[in-house]
Amino acid sequence: PGLPTVAVAGLAWETGRRGALARRLAADPAAPIPLAGDDPGAWGEAFAECWRAMAQEEPLLVLIDDAHHGDPPSLQAIASAVVRIHQGRLLLVLVTATGPGIATHPDVRDVLDRLPAERVRVPPLRADETRLLAALVAGIDLPVPVARRLAEHTGGVPRYLLEILR
């Protein structure tokens, strides 16, 4: 709970707005960063300087949810920051959705694919995992056929399951 965290989410309607994700990331109260100009490399240098300083004292988590909805220059800035940080305890987590029906700008996919990263694929939840989630989150003991149908309806996506269960 006490881990310093800088968090932002990509917004599908801002994918075409140059620097939208970077500006929101820079405005995070945990680590406000002045961004000048229109150069993703310069933005990356600013992010790197701030995050490196924060990560010297204690670990820092930078979380970008729905990164597949980010705009290309913002993700370029984040990638530029990552390659500049060689010290400190920084964990950068970029959460992306993949698969049919997930629209991602080709330049965004290119940046994400080129990042030096450990990729963790989270498969869709099965019926038994849906039952467990329902029990843990909502205290509901779902019958197996209902859990199976709910898992199919949501594609096993935990976010959608949580929206229904809460």
Short mmCIF file of N, CA and C in Angstrom, two decimals:
data_model
loop_
_atom_site.label_atom_id
_atom_site.label_comp_id
_atom_site.label_asym_id
_atom_site.label_seq_id
_atom_site.Cartn_x
_atom_site.Cartn_y
_atom_site.Cartn_z
N PRO A 1 0.80 -1.22 0.00
CA PRO A 1 0.00 0.00 0.00
C PRO A 1 0.84 1.27 0.00
N GLY A 2 2.03 1.23 0.56
CA GLY A 2 2.85 2.43 0.64
C GLY A 2 3.77 2.61 -0.56
N LEU A 3 3.69 1.75 -1.55
CA LEU A 3 4.57 1.83 -2.70
C LEU A 3 4.22 3.06 -3.55
N PRO A 4 5.18 3.95 -3.76
CA PRO A 4 4.90 5.09 -4.63
C PRO A 4 4.51 4.60 -6.03
N THR A 5 3.42 5.14 -6.53
CA THR A 5 2.88 4.69 -7.81
C THR A 5 2.48 5.88 -8.67
N VAL A 6 2.88 5.81 -9.92
CA VAL A 6 2.45 6.76 -10.92
C VAL A 6 1.60 5.95 -11.89
N ALA A 7 0.35 6.33 -12.07
CA ALA A 7 -0.55 5.52 -12.89
C ALA A 7 -1.39 6.36 -13.82
N VAL A 8 -1.63 5.82 -15.00
CA VAL A 8 -2.47 6.46 -15.99
C VAL A 8 -3.00 5.35 -16.90
N ALA A 9 -4.08 5.64 -17.60
CA ALA A 9 -4.65 4.68 -18.54
C ALA A 9 -4.81 5.32 -19.91
N GLY A 10 -4.54 4.53 -20.93
CA GLY A 10 -4.79 4.99 -22.28
C GLY A 10 -6.29 5.11 -22.53
N LEU A 11 -6.67 6.09 -23.29
CA LEU A 11 -8.08 6.31 -23.62
C LEU A 11 -8.25 6.20 -25.13
N ALA A 12 -9.17 5.33 -25.55
CA ALA A 12 -9.34 5.06 -26.98
C ALA A 12 -9.57 6.33 -27.78
N TRP A 13 -10.31 7.27 -27.24
CA TRP A 13 -10.62 8.49 -27.98
C TRP A 13 -9.46 9.48 -28.02
N GLU A 14 -8.38 9.18 -27.29
CA GLU A 14 -7.21 10.06 -27.33
C GLU A 14 -6.04 9.47 -28.13
N THR A 15 -6.26 8.33 -28.76
CA THR A 15 -5.18 7.69 -29.51
C THR A 15 -4.62 8.62 -30.58
N GLY A 16 -5.46 9.44 -31.17
CA GLY A 16 -5.02 10.36 -32.22
C GLY A 16 -4.55 11.71 -31.72
N ARG A 17 -4.55 11.91 -30.40
CA ARG A 17 -4.12 13.21 -29.85
C ARG A 17 -2.66 13.10 -29.41
N ARG A 18 -1.79 13.72 -30.14
CA ARG A 18 -0.34 13.65 -29.90
C ARG A 18 0.01 14.09 -28.48
N GLY A 19 0.62 13.20 -27.74
CA GLY A 19 1.10 13.52 -26.40
C GLY A 19 0.05 13.47 -25.31
N ALA A 20 -1.16 13.03 -25.61
CA ALA A 20 -2.23 13.04 -24.60
C ALA A 20 -1.88 12.17 -23.40
N LEU A 21 -1.42 10.96 -23.64
CA LEU A 21 -1.07 10.05 -22.54
C LEU A 21 0.13 10.59 -21.76
N ALA A 22 1.12 11.10 -22.46
CA ALA A 22 2.31 11.66 -21.80
C ALA A 22 1.95 12.84 -20.90
N ARG A 23 1.07 13.71 -21.39
CA ARG A 23 0.68 14.87 -20.57
C ARG A 23 -0.08 14.43 -19.31
N ARG A 24 -0.94 13.43 -19.45
CA ARG A 24 -1.66 12.95 -18.26
C ARG A 24 -0.70 12.25 -17.30
N LEU A 25 0.27 11.50 -17.85
CA LEU A 25 1.27 10.84 -17.01
C LEU A 25 2.12 11.88 -16.29
N ALA A 26 2.49 12.93 -16.98
CA ALA A 26 3.31 13.99 -16.39
C ALA A 26 2.54 14.78 -15.34
N ALA A 27 1.22 14.78 -15.42
CA ALA A 27 0.41 15.54 -14.46
C ALA A 27 0.07 14.75 -13.21
N ASP A 28 0.50 13.49 -13.13
CA ASP A 28 0.21 12.67 -11.94
C ASP A 28 0.78 13.36 -10.71
N PRO A 29 -0.06 13.56 -9.67
CA PRO A 29 0.42 14.26 -8.48
C PRO A 29 1.59 13.58 -7.78
N ALA A 30 1.75 12.28 -7.96
CA ALA A 30 2.85 11.56 -7.32
C ALA A 30 4.20 11.96 -7.92
N ALA A 31 4.19 12.37 -9.18
CA ALA A 31 5.44 12.72 -9.85
C ALA A 31 5.17 13.72 -10.96
N PRO A 32 4.82 14.97 -10.60
CA PRO A 32 4.56 15.96 -11.66
C PRO A 32 5.84 16.29 -12.43
N ILE A 33 5.72 16.30 -13.74
CA ILE A 33 6.88 16.53 -14.61
C ILE A 33 6.50 17.60 -15.63
N PRO A 34 7.29 18.66 -15.73
CA PRO A 34 7.01 19.64 -16.78
C PRO A 34 7.47 19.10 -18.13
N LEU A 35 6.54 19.04 -19.09
CA LEU A 35 6.89 18.60 -20.44
C LEU A 35 6.93 19.83 -21.34
N ALA A 36 8.03 20.00 -22.02
CA ALA A 36 8.18 21.14 -22.92
C ALA A 36 8.27 20.64 -24.36
N GLY A 37 7.82 21.45 -25.26
CA GLY A 37 7.97 21.15 -26.67
C GLY A 37 7.08 20.02 -27.14
N ASP A 38 7.48 19.43 -28.27
CA ASP A 38 6.66 18.43 -28.94
C ASP A 38 7.50 17.20 -29.30
N ASP A 39 8.60 16.98 -28.57
CA ASP A 39 9.55 15.92 -28.90
C ASP A 39 9.43 14.75 -27.93
N PRO A 40 8.99 13.56 -28.39
CA PRO A 40 8.87 12.41 -27.49
C PRO A 40 10.19 12.03 -26.82
N GLY A 41 11.31 12.25 -27.50
CA GLY A 41 12.61 11.97 -26.89
C GLY A 41 12.88 12.86 -25.69
N ALA A 42 12.54 14.14 -25.81
CA ALA A 42 12.72 15.08 -24.70
C ALA A 42 11.76 14.73 -23.56
N TRP A 43 10.55 14.35 -23.90
CA TRP A 43 9.60 13.93 -22.86
C TRP A 43 10.16 12.71 -22.13
N GLY A 44 10.74 11.78 -22.90
CA GLY A 44 11.32 10.57 -22.30
C GLY A 44 12.46 10.91 -21.35
N GLU A 45 13.28 11.89 -21.73
CA GLU A 45 14.36 12.33 -20.84
C GLU A 45 13.79 12.89 -19.54
N ALA A 46 12.71 13.67 -19.63
CA ALA A 46 12.08 14.23 -18.44
C ALA A 46 11.51 13.13 -17.55
N PHE A 47 10.82 12.16 -18.16
CA PHE A 47 10.30 11.05 -17.38
C PHE A 47 11.44 10.29 -16.70
N ALA A 48 12.49 9.98 -17.46
CA ALA A 48 13.61 9.22 -16.92
C ALA A 48 14.25 9.93 -15.74
N GLU A 49 14.46 11.22 -15.86
CA GLU A 49 15.08 11.99 -14.77
C GLU A 49 14.23 11.93 -13.51
N CYS A 50 12.94 12.15 -13.66
CA CYS A 50 12.03 12.13 -12.51
C CYS A 50 11.94 10.74 -11.90
N TRP A 51 11.69 9.74 -12.73
CA TRP A 51 11.51 8.38 -12.22
C TRP A 51 12.80 7.83 -11.61
N ARG A 52 13.94 8.16 -12.20
CA ARG A 52 15.23 7.71 -11.65
C ARG A 52 15.43 8.30 -10.27
N ALA A 53 15.12 9.57 -10.11
CA ALA A 53 15.27 10.23 -8.80
C ALA A 53 14.33 9.60 -7.77
N MET A 54 13.10 9.36 -8.17
CA MET A 54 12.14 8.75 -7.24
C MET A 54 12.53 7.33 -6.86
N ALA A 55 13.07 6.58 -7.81
CA ALA A 55 13.39 5.17 -7.59
C ALA A 55 14.72 4.97 -6.85
N GLN A 56 15.45 6.04 -6.58
CA GLN A 56 16.69 5.91 -5.82
C GLN A 56 16.42 5.62 -4.35
N GLU A 57 15.42 6.29 -3.80
CA GLU A 57 15.11 6.16 -2.38
C GLU A 57 14.32 4.90 -2.06
N GLU A 58 13.30 4.62 -2.85
CA GLU A 58 12.44 3.46 -2.64
C GLU A 58 11.89 3.01 -3.99
N PRO A 59 11.39 1.79 -4.06
CA PRO A 59 10.87 1.31 -5.35
C PRO A 59 9.73 2.18 -5.85
N LEU A 60 9.64 2.28 -7.17
CA LEU A 60 8.60 3.07 -7.82
C LEU A 60 7.89 2.19 -8.83
N LEU A 61 6.56 2.24 -8.82
CA LEU A 61 5.75 1.54 -9.80
C LEU A 61 5.16 2.58 -10.75
N VAL A 62 5.40 2.40 -12.05
CA VAL A 62 4.76 3.21 -13.08
C VAL A 62 3.83 2.27 -13.82
N LEU A 63 2.54 2.55 -13.76
CA LEU A 63 1.53 1.68 -14.34
C LEU A 63 0.80 2.39 -15.46
N ILE A 64 0.83 1.79 -16.64
CA ILE A 64 0.11 2.32 -17.79
C ILE A 64 -0.93 1.25 -18.17
N ASP A 65 -2.17 1.48 -17.80
CA ASP A 65 -3.24 0.55 -18.14
C ASP A 65 -3.77 0.91 -19.53
N ASP A 66 -4.27 -0.07 -20.23
CA ASP A 66 -4.79 0.13 -21.59
C ASP A 66 -3.78 0.86 -22.47
N ALA A 67 -2.53 0.44 -22.39
CA ALA A 67 -1.46 1.08 -23.16
C ALA A 67 -1.72 0.98 -24.66
N HIS A 68 -2.49 -0.02 -25.08
CA HIS A 68 -2.79 -0.16 -26.51
C HIS A 68 -3.65 1.00 -27.02
N HIS A 69 -4.23 1.79 -26.11
CA HIS A 69 -5.00 2.98 -26.50
C HIS A 69 -4.16 4.26 -26.40
N GLY A 70 -2.90 4.13 -26.07
CA GLY A 70 -2.05 5.32 -25.99
C GLY A 70 -1.74 5.86 -27.37
N ASP A 71 -1.30 7.10 -27.41
CA ASP A 71 -0.89 7.69 -28.68
C ASP A 71 0.58 7.37 -28.93
N PRO A 72 0.98 7.19 -30.19
CA PRO A 72 2.36 6.79 -30.48
C PRO A 72 3.44 7.68 -29.85
N PRO A 73 3.36 9.02 -29.94
CA PRO A 73 4.44 9.82 -29.33
C PRO A 73 4.57 9.61 -27.82
N SER A 74 3.45 9.42 -27.12
CA SER A 74 3.53 9.20 -25.68
C SER A 74 4.23 7.89 -25.36
N LEU A 75 3.89 6.85 -26.10
CA LEU A 75 4.55 5.56 -25.86
C LEU A 75 6.01 5.60 -26.27
N GLN A 76 6.33 6.38 -27.29
CA GLN A 76 7.73 6.58 -27.65
C GLN A 76 8.48 7.25 -26.50
N ALA A 77 7.84 8.23 -25.86
CA ALA A 77 8.46 8.91 -24.72
C ALA A 77 8.70 7.93 -23.57
N ILE A 78 7.73 7.08 -23.30
CA ILE A 78 7.88 6.09 -22.22
C ILE A 78 9.01 5.13 -22.55
N ALA A 79 9.07 4.68 -23.82
CA ALA A 79 10.15 3.79 -24.24
C ALA A 79 11.51 4.50 -24.12
N SER A 80 11.55 5.78 -24.49
CA SER A 80 12.79 6.55 -24.37
C SER A 80 13.23 6.66 -22.92
N ALA A 81 12.27 6.80 -22.02
CA ALA A 81 12.60 6.86 -20.59
C ALA A 81 13.18 5.54 -20.11
N VAL A 82 12.56 4.46 -20.52
CA VAL A 82 12.98 3.12 -20.05
C VAL A 82 14.43 2.85 -20.43
N VAL A 83 14.82 3.18 -21.66
CA VAL A 83 16.19 2.87 -22.08
C VAL A 83 17.22 3.78 -21.42
N ARG A 84 16.77 4.84 -20.75
CA ARG A 84 17.70 5.76 -20.10
C ARG A 84 17.90 5.44 -18.61
N ILE A 85 17.06 4.59 -18.06
CA ILE A 85 17.15 4.32 -16.62
C ILE A 85 17.95 3.04 -16.40
N HIS A 86 19.10 3.20 -15.74
CA HIS A 86 19.97 2.06 -15.49
C HIS A 86 20.19 1.84 -13.99
N GLN A 87 19.67 2.72 -13.19
CA GLN A 87 19.82 2.62 -11.74
C GLN A 87 18.47 2.81 -11.08
N GLY A 88 18.37 2.36 -9.86
CA GLY A 88 17.13 2.54 -9.11
C GLY A 88 16.24 1.33 -9.23
N ARG A 89 15.17 1.38 -8.48
CA ARG A 89 14.23 0.26 -8.44
C ARG A 89 12.90 0.72 -9.03
N LEU A 90 12.80 0.56 -10.33
CA LEU A 90 11.63 0.99 -11.07
C LEU A 90 10.97 -0.21 -11.71
N LEU A 91 9.67 -0.32 -11.53
CA LEU A 91 8.89 -1.35 -12.22
C LEU A 91 7.89 -0.63 -13.10
N LEU A 92 8.02 -0.81 -14.40
CA LEU A 92 7.09 -0.24 -15.36
C LEU A 92 6.20 -1.37 -15.84
N VAL A 93 4.88 -1.19 -15.67
CA VAL A 93 3.91 -2.19 -16.10
C VAL A 93 3.03 -1.55 -17.15
N LEU A 94 3.06 -2.12 -18.34
CA LEU A 94 2.19 -1.68 -19.43
C LEU A 94 1.18 -2.79 -19.65
N VAL A 95 -0.08 -2.48 -19.45
CA VAL A 95 -1.15 -3.46 -19.62
C VAL A 95 -1.80 -3.21 -20.97
N THR A 96 -1.84 -4.25 -21.80
CA THR A 96 -2.45 -4.13 -23.10
C THR A 96 -3.44 -5.26 -23.33
N ALA A 97 -4.43 -4.99 -24.13
CA ALA A 97 -5.37 -6.02 -24.56
C ALA A 97 -4.99 -6.43 -25.97
N THR A 98 -5.15 -7.69 -26.26
CA THR A 98 -4.84 -8.19 -27.60
C THR A 98 -6.00 -9.05 -28.07
N GLY A 99 -5.95 -9.39 -29.33
CA GLY A 99 -6.94 -10.30 -29.86
C GLY A 99 -7.90 -9.63 -30.81
N PRO A 100 -8.84 -10.43 -31.33
CA PRO A 100 -9.81 -9.90 -32.29
C PRO A 100 -10.63 -8.76 -31.68
N GLY A 101 -10.87 -7.76 -32.47
CA GLY A 101 -11.69 -6.64 -32.01
C GLY A 101 -10.95 -5.59 -31.22
N ILE A 102 -9.66 -5.79 -30.97
CA ILE A 102 -8.88 -4.80 -30.22
C ILE A 102 -8.13 -3.94 -31.24
N ALA A 103 -8.57 -2.71 -31.36
CA ALA A 103 -7.95 -1.79 -32.31
C ALA A 103 -6.74 -1.13 -31.66
N THR A 104 -5.59 -1.26 -32.31
CA THR A 104 -4.36 -0.64 -31.82
C THR A 104 -3.67 0.03 -33.00
N HIS A 105 -3.28 1.27 -32.82
CA HIS A 105 -2.55 1.99 -33.86
C HIS A 105 -1.27 1.20 -34.18
N PRO A 106 -0.94 1.01 -35.46
CA PRO A 106 0.25 0.23 -35.82
C PRO A 106 1.54 0.76 -35.19
N ASP A 107 1.66 2.09 -35.06
CA ASP A 107 2.87 2.65 -34.45
C ASP A 107 2.93 2.34 -32.96
N VAL A 108 1.78 2.27 -32.31
CA VAL A 108 1.73 1.90 -30.89
C VAL A 108 2.18 0.46 -30.73
N ARG A 109 1.64 -0.43 -31.56
CA ARG A 109 2.02 -1.85 -31.49
C ARG A 109 3.51 -2.00 -31.72
N ASP A 110 4.07 -1.22 -32.68
CA ASP A 110 5.50 -1.29 -32.96
C ASP A 110 6.32 -0.89 -31.74
N VAL A 111 5.95 0.20 -31.08
CA VAL A 111 6.68 0.64 -29.88
C VAL A 111 6.58 -0.42 -28.78
N LEU A 112 5.38 -0.92 -28.54
CA LEU A 112 5.19 -1.92 -27.49
C LEU A 112 5.98 -3.20 -27.78
N ASP A 113 6.01 -3.60 -29.04
CA ASP A 113 6.74 -4.82 -29.40
C ASP A 113 8.24 -4.66 -29.26
N ARG A 114 8.75 -3.44 -29.37
CA ARG A 114 10.19 -3.20 -29.31
C ARG A 114 10.72 -2.95 -27.90
N LEU A 115 9.84 -2.72 -26.96
CA LEU A 115 10.30 -2.47 -25.59
C LEU A 115 11.00 -3.70 -25.02
N PRO A 116 12.14 -3.48 -24.37
CA PRO A 116 12.77 -4.62 -23.69
C PRO A 116 11.90 -4.96 -22.48
N ALA A 117 11.26 -6.12 -22.52
CA ALA A 117 10.27 -6.39 -21.48
C ALA A 117 10.11 -7.88 -21.26
N GLU A 118 9.58 -8.18 -20.12
CA GLU A 118 9.11 -9.52 -19.80
C GLU A 118 7.61 -9.49 -20.08
N ARG A 119 7.17 -10.29 -21.01
CA ARG A 119 5.75 -10.30 -21.36
C ARG A 119 5.04 -11.41 -20.60
N VAL A 120 3.94 -11.03 -19.98
CA VAL A 120 3.13 -11.98 -19.22
C VAL A 120 1.76 -12.01 -19.87
N ARG A 121 1.41 -13.16 -20.42
CA ARG A 121 0.10 -13.30 -21.05
C ARG A 121 -0.88 -13.79 -19.99
N VAL A 122 -1.97 -13.09 -19.86
CA VAL A 122 -3.01 -13.48 -18.91
C VAL A 122 -4.16 -14.08 -19.72
N PRO A 123 -4.33 -15.40 -19.63
CA PRO A 123 -5.40 -16.03 -20.41
C PRO A 123 -6.77 -15.69 -19.83
N PRO A 124 -7.82 -15.85 -20.64
CA PRO A 124 -9.17 -15.60 -20.13
C PRO A 124 -9.48 -16.52 -18.95
N LEU A 125 -10.28 -16.02 -18.02
CA LEU A 125 -10.66 -16.84 -16.88
C LEU A 125 -11.61 -17.95 -17.32
N ARG A 126 -11.40 -19.12 -16.77
CA ARG A 126 -12.27 -20.27 -17.01
C ARG A 126 -13.44 -20.22 -16.04
N ALA A 127 -14.38 -21.13 -16.20
CA ALA A 127 -15.56 -21.17 -15.34
C ALA A 127 -15.19 -21.33 -13.87
N ASP A 128 -14.23 -22.21 -13.55
CA ASP A 128 -13.85 -22.42 -12.15
C ASP A 128 -13.21 -21.16 -11.56
N GLU A 129 -12.44 -20.45 -12.38
CA GLU A 129 -11.82 -19.21 -11.91
C GLU A 129 -12.87 -18.10 -11.77
N THR A 130 -13.88 -18.13 -12.63
CA THR A 130 -14.98 -17.18 -12.53
C THR A 130 -15.75 -17.41 -11.23
N ARG A 131 -15.96 -18.66 -10.87
CA ARG A 131 -16.63 -18.99 -9.61
C ARG A 131 -15.80 -18.46 -8.43
N LEU A 132 -14.50 -18.67 -8.48
CA LEU A 132 -13.63 -18.21 -7.40
C LEU A 132 -13.66 -16.69 -7.29
N LEU A 133 -13.59 -16.01 -8.44
CA LEU A 133 -13.65 -14.54 -8.43
C LEU A 133 -14.97 -14.06 -7.83
N ALA A 134 -16.07 -14.68 -8.21
CA ALA A 134 -17.39 -14.30 -7.67
C ALA A 134 -17.43 -14.50 -6.17
N ALA A 135 -16.85 -15.58 -5.68
CA ALA A 135 -16.83 -15.86 -4.24
C ALA A 135 -15.98 -14.83 -3.51
N LEU A 136 -14.80 -14.51 -4.06
CA LEU A 136 -13.89 -13.58 -3.40
C LEU A 136 -14.37 -12.13 -3.43
N VAL A 137 -14.92 -11.72 -4.56
CA VAL A 137 -15.28 -10.31 -4.73
C VAL A 137 -16.68 -10.00 -4.24
N ALA A 138 -17.63 -10.91 -4.52
CA ALA A 138 -19.02 -10.60 -4.22
C ALA A 138 -19.65 -11.54 -3.20
N GLY A 139 -18.89 -12.53 -2.75
CA GLY A 139 -19.45 -13.48 -1.79
C GLY A 139 -20.57 -14.33 -2.39
N ILE A 140 -20.51 -14.57 -3.69
CA ILE A 140 -21.54 -15.33 -4.39
C ILE A 140 -20.99 -16.70 -4.75
N ASP A 141 -21.79 -17.74 -4.47
CA ASP A 141 -21.42 -19.10 -4.86
C ASP A 141 -22.16 -19.41 -6.16
N LEU A 142 -21.51 -19.13 -7.28
CA LEU A 142 -22.13 -19.33 -8.58
C LEU A 142 -22.22 -20.82 -8.91
N PRO A 143 -23.36 -21.28 -9.38
CA PRO A 143 -23.42 -22.65 -9.90
C PRO A 143 -22.52 -22.77 -11.12
N VAL A 144 -21.96 -23.94 -11.35
CA VAL A 144 -21.02 -24.14 -12.46
C VAL A 144 -21.61 -23.72 -13.81
N PRO A 145 -22.87 -24.09 -14.14
CA PRO A 145 -23.39 -23.66 -15.45
C PRO A 145 -23.48 -22.14 -15.58
N VAL A 146 -23.80 -21.45 -14.49
CA VAL A 146 -23.89 -19.99 -14.53
C VAL A 146 -22.49 -19.40 -14.70
N ALA A 147 -21.52 -19.94 -13.99
CA ALA A 147 -20.14 -19.46 -14.11
C ALA A 147 -19.62 -19.69 -15.52
N ARG A 148 -19.95 -20.83 -16.11
CA ARG A 148 -19.51 -21.13 -17.48
C ARG A 148 -20.12 -20.12 -18.45
N ARG A 149 -21.40 -19.86 -18.29
CA ARG A 149 -22.10 -18.91 -19.18
C ARG A 149 -21.55 -17.49 -18.99
N LEU A 150 -21.29 -17.11 -17.76
CA LEU A 150 -20.74 -15.78 -17.48
C LEU A 150 -19.33 -15.65 -18.07
N ALA A 151 -18.52 -16.68 -17.93
CA ALA A 151 -17.17 -16.66 -18.51
C ALA A 151 -17.24 -16.55 -20.03
N GLU A 152 -18.16 -17.26 -20.64
CA GLU A 152 -18.33 -17.17 -22.10
C GLU A 152 -18.81 -15.78 -22.51
N HIS A 153 -19.78 -15.25 -21.77
CA HIS A 153 -20.36 -13.94 -22.10
C HIS A 153 -19.31 -12.83 -22.04
N THR A 154 -18.41 -12.90 -21.08
CA THR A 154 -17.40 -11.85 -20.90
C THR A 154 -16.09 -12.16 -21.60
N GLY A 155 -16.02 -13.32 -22.22
CA GLY A 155 -14.76 -13.71 -22.84
C GLY A 155 -13.70 -14.01 -21.80
N GLY A 156 -14.11 -14.19 -20.55
CA GLY A 156 -13.17 -14.47 -19.47
C GLY A 156 -12.33 -13.28 -19.06
N VAL A 157 -12.73 -12.08 -19.48
CA VAL A 157 -11.97 -10.86 -19.15
C VAL A 157 -12.32 -10.43 -17.72
N PRO A 158 -11.33 -10.45 -16.81
CA PRO A 158 -11.61 -10.13 -15.41
C PRO A 158 -12.29 -8.77 -15.22
N ARG A 159 -11.90 -7.77 -15.99
CA ARG A 159 -12.49 -6.44 -15.84
C ARG A 159 -14.00 -6.51 -16.06
N TYR A 160 -14.43 -7.20 -17.10
CA TYR A 160 -15.86 -7.31 -17.39
C TYR A 160 -16.58 -8.12 -16.32
N LEU A 161 -15.92 -9.18 -15.87
CA LEU A 161 -16.52 -9.98 -14.79
C LEU A 161 -16.71 -9.15 -13.53
N LEU A 162 -15.70 -8.36 -13.19
CA LEU A 162 -15.80 -7.52 -11.99
C LEU A 162 -16.92 -6.50 -12.12
N GLU A 163 -17.08 -5.93 -13.31
CA GLU A 163 -18.17 -4.96 -13.51
C GLU A 163 -19.53 -5.61 -13.26
N ILE A 164 -19.69 -6.84 -13.67
CA ILE A 164 -20.94 -7.54 -13.48
C ILE A 164 -21.14 -7.95 -12.02
N LEU A 165 -20.06 -8.39 -11.39
CA LEU A 165 -20.16 -8.93 -10.03
C LEU A 165 -20.30 -7.84 -8.96
N ARG A 166 -19.87 -6.65 -9.24
CA ARG A 166 -19.90 -5.61 -8.20
C ARG A 166 -21.20 -4.88 -8.19
#
